[in-house]
Amino acid sequence: MPLPPDLHVHSEWSWDAPIGHMERSCERALEIGLPGIAFTEHADWVTIHNGQHVLDIAGYHEAIERCRAQFMNLRILSGVELGEPHWFPDQTRDVLAAGPLDRVLGSIHCVHIGDDTVDASQFRLRPADEQPGAIREYFRETLAMVESSEPFETLAHLDYPKRYWPDDLQPYREQDYEEEIRAILTAAQRRGLVLEANSTRGEEGKLSPGLTVLRWWYQIGGEAVSFGSDAHRPDNVAGGFGLATQVVAAAGFKPAPDPMSLWRR
Ligand SMILES: [Zn+2]
Ligand SMILES: [Zn+2]
């Protein structure tokens, strides 16, 4: 199966990618025969982690232009990963107005639990009996983002908390949240969103979403799927794409003749 473009990659322009590297990620993409790469840097406005900084969107656009001039044989797409854009409509508008972006991802990383704003990577620090409620809140917030009018075209890592599900609990199961997930998929289909298959840089069992949800997406009439490794360093570009393409094909989606195109039903 030909490798699709990696449409979710971070570089040094993302606050959580200190060893990210735009040029070396382009070199890596060429080395492994990818048709293209999209640098979708974090545009986050919730401050959760120390050392978090706001995206320098002007500097980022210049870096994209430098790489396009340097790597003429690679399709280099610009982009951002908006974090909770419906909480930050003004900031979202400003970042999108700073220059043309080929890919705009909508992501939920954080939810409100009581008075706290919690990143899903921190759910596991909470008591075991709070995990399912936190996951439900994650899906509720995702639905709110999808139903908002914020301008993104791809729904990124739909079941992101799965990445951080505690090992000592019984395994995470999509079926336990079927109603919530189907509501999101239905709203996403209505809006014409693309569903991302996020390969979590090749970590085993962390395809987000996995086959069960991709099949639901197909059943309800979802049109398109994109592939994103969520690499935060050059080595991880397209990590896990071998398996991800097989799973997405098993759900019923097919590559188009143009290798830069999304996979469609
Ligand atoms: Zn993300
Ligand atoms: Zn990301």
XYZ file of C-alpha atoms in Angstrom, residues 52-209:
158
model
C 4.606 26.406 27.369
C 4.773 29.211 24.807
C 2.332 30.599 22.299
C 3.007 29.768 18.644
C 5.106 32.362 16.792
C 2.954 32.102 13.697
C 4.916 34.657 11.656
C 8.222 32.877 12.308
C 6.578 29.569 11.498
C 5.324 30.758 8.097
C 8.856 31.946 7.218
C 10.285 28.553 8.180
C 7.736 26.791 5.947
C 8.762 28.982 3.005
C 12.464 28.238 3.630
C 11.764 24.475 3.643
C 9.645 24.685 0.490
C 12.564 26.397 -1.286
C 15.006 23.813 0.050
C 12.987 20.615 -0.593
C 11.474 21.056 -4.027
C 10.699 17.320 -4.377
C 8.452 17.215 -1.320
C 4.980 18.644 -0.908
C 5.183 20.692 2.289
C 1.851 21.767 3.727
C 1.367 24.423 6.373
C -1.007 23.933 9.253
C -1.902 24.287 12.899
C -3.407 22.053 15.550
C -5.936 24.230 17.339
C -6.342 23.245 20.994
C -9.901 23.840 22.297
C -10.577 26.492 19.612
C -14.171 26.994 20.790
C -12.813 28.306 24.097
C -10.609 30.803 22.248
C -12.423 32.155 19.188
C -10.490 35.460 19.039
C -7.071 33.816 19.309
C -8.119 31.220 16.741
C -9.162 33.920 14.299
C -5.841 35.741 14.740
C -3.695 32.663 14.167
C -5.644 31.744 11.032
C -5.453 35.307 9.719
C -1.643 35.375 9.913
C -1.170 33.505 6.637
C -2.523 30.692 4.487
C -2.752 27.284 6.144
C -3.314 24.068 4.209
C -4.426 21.917 7.144
C -6.276 23.026 10.277
C -6.794 20.390 12.939
C -9.287 20.699 15.775
C -8.150 18.999 18.968
C -9.299 18.582 22.508
C -6.500 18.039 24.996
C -8.046 19.607 28.079
C -11.390 19.452 29.850
C -12.902 21.044 32.918
C -13.298 18.687 35.859
C -14.863 20.508 38.787
C -12.841 23.724 39.143
C -9.769 22.225 37.453
C -8.705 22.351 33.829
C -7.080 19.001 33.234
C -5.110 17.681 30.255
C -6.174 14.141 29.359
C -2.561 13.019 29.851
C -3.166 13.746 33.530
C -6.423 11.798 33.879
C -4.444 8.816 35.135
C -3.306 10.793 38.177
C -6.929 10.855 39.334
C -8.642 8.017 41.214
C -9.645 4.957 39.152
C -13.361 5.528 39.717
C -13.076 8.987 38.140
C -11.589 7.714 34.868
C -14.824 6.903 33.002
C -16.359 10.239 33.991
C -13.264 12.090 32.774
C -13.421 10.246 29.452
C -17.109 11.122 29.083
C -16.289 14.745 29.746
C -13.580 14.536 27.087
C -16.128 13.317 24.541
C -18.663 15.930 25.643
C -16.084 18.670 25.059
C -15.146 17.177 21.689
C -18.796 17.268 20.629
C -19.007 20.917 21.717
C -15.964 21.738 19.582
C -17.349 19.894 16.550
C -20.716 21.617 16.930
C -19.078 25.039 17.245
C -18.466 27.227 14.215
C -14.690 27.219 14.673
C -12.995 26.811 11.302
C -11.073 23.537 11.264
C -11.472 20.747 8.724
C -9.942 17.746 10.476
C -10.946 16.172 13.771
C -7.660 15.067 15.348
C -7.078 12.080 17.679
C -10.746 11.563 18.536
C -10.042 9.279 21.510
C -6.844 10.923 22.740
C -7.303 9.880 26.416
C -6.833 6.267 25.260
C -3.120 7.068 24.902
C -2.880 7.658 28.613
C -5.331 5.061 29.923
C -3.880 3.575 33.144
C -2.337 0.105 32.716
C -3.800 -1.145 35.992
C -7.411 -0.677 34.903
C -9.291 -3.017 32.596
C -8.510 -2.049 29.006
C -10.152 0.962 27.417
C -13.072 -0.143 25.210
C -14.704 2.009 22.555
C -18.006 0.174 23.083
C -18.293 1.644 26.590
C -18.554 5.107 25.021
C -20.371 4.192 21.834
C -23.211 6.663 22.293
C -20.857 9.586 22.944
C -18.517 8.691 20.086
C -21.328 8.156 17.565
C -22.784 11.562 18.474
C -19.411 13.156 17.663
C -19.064 11.230 14.402
C -22.585 12.196 13.321
C -21.903 15.882 14.015
C -18.551 15.616 12.220
C -20.139 13.985 9.175
C -22.820 16.671 9.047
C -20.078 19.326 8.989
C -18.074 17.460 6.352
C -15.067 17.037 8.621
C -12.171 14.725 7.886
C -11.536 12.114 10.579
C -7.867 11.711 11.423
C -6.315 8.303 12.017
C -3.599 9.338 14.469
C -0.932 6.652 14.654
C 0.590 8.057 17.877
C 4.064 7.841 16.297
C 3.752 4.089 15.970
C 3.018 3.181 19.591
C 1.367 -0.209 19.554
C -2.368 -0.250 20.225
C -2.601 3.538 20.234
C -4.134 4.175 16.818
C -6.614 6.963 17.566
C -9.262 6.057 16.693
